[in-house]
C-alpha atoms as a PDB file:
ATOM      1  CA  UNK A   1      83.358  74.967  94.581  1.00  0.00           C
ATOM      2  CA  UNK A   2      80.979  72.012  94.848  1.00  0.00           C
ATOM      3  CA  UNK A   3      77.209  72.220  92.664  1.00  0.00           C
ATOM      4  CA  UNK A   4      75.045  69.709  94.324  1.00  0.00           C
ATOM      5  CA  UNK A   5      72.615  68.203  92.568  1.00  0.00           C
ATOM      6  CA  UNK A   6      69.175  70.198  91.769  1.00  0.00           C
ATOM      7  CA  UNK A   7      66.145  69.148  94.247  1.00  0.00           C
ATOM      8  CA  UNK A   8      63.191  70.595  92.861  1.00  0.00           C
ATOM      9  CA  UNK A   9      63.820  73.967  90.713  1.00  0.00           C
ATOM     10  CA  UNK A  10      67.253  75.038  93.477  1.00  0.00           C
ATOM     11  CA  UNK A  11      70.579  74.210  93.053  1.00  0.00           C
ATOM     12  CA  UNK A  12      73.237  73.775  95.773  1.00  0.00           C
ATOM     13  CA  UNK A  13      76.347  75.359  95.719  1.00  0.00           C
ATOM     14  CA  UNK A  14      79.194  75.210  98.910  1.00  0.00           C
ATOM     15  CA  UNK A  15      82.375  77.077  98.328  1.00  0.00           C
ATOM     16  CA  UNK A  16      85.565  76.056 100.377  1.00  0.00           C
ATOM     17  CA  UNK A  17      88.534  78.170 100.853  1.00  0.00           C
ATOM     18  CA  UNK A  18      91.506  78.039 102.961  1.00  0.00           C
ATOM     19  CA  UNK A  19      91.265  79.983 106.374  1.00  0.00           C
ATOM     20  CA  UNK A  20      94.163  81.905 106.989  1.00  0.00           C
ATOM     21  CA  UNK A  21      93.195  83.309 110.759  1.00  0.00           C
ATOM     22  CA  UNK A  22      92.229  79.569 111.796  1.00  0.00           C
ATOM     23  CA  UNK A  23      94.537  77.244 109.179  1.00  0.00           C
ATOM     24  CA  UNK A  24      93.178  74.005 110.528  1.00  0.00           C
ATOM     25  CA  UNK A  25      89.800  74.613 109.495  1.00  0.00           C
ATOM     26  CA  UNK A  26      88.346  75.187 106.340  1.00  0.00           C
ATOM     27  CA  UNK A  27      85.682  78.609 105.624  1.00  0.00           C
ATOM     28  CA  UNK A  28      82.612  77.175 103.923  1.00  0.00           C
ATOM     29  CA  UNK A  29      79.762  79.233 101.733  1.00  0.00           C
ATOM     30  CA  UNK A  30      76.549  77.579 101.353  1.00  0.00           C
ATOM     31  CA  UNK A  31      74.185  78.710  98.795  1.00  0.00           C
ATOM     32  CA  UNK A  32      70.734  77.484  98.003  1.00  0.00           C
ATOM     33  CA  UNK A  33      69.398  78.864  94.887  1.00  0.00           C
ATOM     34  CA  UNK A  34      69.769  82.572  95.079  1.00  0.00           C
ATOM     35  CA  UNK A  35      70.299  82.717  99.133  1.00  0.00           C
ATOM     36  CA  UNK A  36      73.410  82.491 101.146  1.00  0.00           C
ATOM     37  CA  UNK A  37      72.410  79.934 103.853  1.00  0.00           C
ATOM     38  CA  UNK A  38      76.209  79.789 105.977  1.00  0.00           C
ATOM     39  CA  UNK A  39      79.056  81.454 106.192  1.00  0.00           C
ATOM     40  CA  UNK A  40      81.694  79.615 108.770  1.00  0.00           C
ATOM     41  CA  UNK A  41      83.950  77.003 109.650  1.00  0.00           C
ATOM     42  CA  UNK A  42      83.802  73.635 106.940  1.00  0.00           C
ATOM     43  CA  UNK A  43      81.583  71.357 109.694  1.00  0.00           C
ATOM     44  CA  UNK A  44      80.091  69.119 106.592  1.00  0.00           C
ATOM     45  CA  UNK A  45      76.834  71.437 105.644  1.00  0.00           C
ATOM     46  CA  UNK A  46      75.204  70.843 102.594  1.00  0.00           C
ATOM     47  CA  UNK A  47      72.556  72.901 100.842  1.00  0.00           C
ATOM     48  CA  UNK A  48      70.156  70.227 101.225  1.00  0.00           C
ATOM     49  CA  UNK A  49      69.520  70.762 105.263  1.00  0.00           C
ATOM     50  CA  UNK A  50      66.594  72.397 107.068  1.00  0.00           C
ATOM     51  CA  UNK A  51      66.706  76.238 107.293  1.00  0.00           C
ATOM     52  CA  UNK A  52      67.325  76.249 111.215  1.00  0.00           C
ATOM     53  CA  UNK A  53      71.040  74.410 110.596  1.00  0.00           C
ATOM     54  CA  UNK A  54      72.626  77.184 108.854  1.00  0.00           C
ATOM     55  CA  UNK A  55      73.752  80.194 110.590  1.00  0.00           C
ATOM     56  CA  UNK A  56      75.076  83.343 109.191  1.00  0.00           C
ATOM     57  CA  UNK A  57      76.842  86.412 111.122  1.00  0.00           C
ATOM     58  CA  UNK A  58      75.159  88.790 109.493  1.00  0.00           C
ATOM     59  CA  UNK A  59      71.643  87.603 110.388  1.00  0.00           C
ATOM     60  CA  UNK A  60      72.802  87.938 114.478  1.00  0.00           C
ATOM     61  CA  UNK A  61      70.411  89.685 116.534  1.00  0.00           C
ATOM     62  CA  UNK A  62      71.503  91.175 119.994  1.00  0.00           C
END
């Protein structure tokens, strides 16, 4: 788990973890504040980026 340094009243949080169905890349979490920003492959995302670079499955409309 990585805490980023607060900007404003938010605080950053990405959590790594191994990925066992694709084992040469890493599953990254990205958190800003209370919101869950990504959830996918370790690509170098930081809580710190403009809304519109984080994706999440989740949020997918057909």
């Amino acid at each position: 788990m990585y805490i980023y340094a607060p900007k404003g009243d938010e605080i950053g949080y990405c959590i790594e973890c191994e990925c066992p169905w694709e084992p040469e890349h890493q599953c990254n979490i990205v958190i800003r504040g209370d919101k869950v920003l990504y959830v996918g492959p370790s690509e170098g995302e930081d809580p710190w980026g403009d809304d519109e670079d984080y994706y999440c499955i989740w949020e997918d409309e057909d």
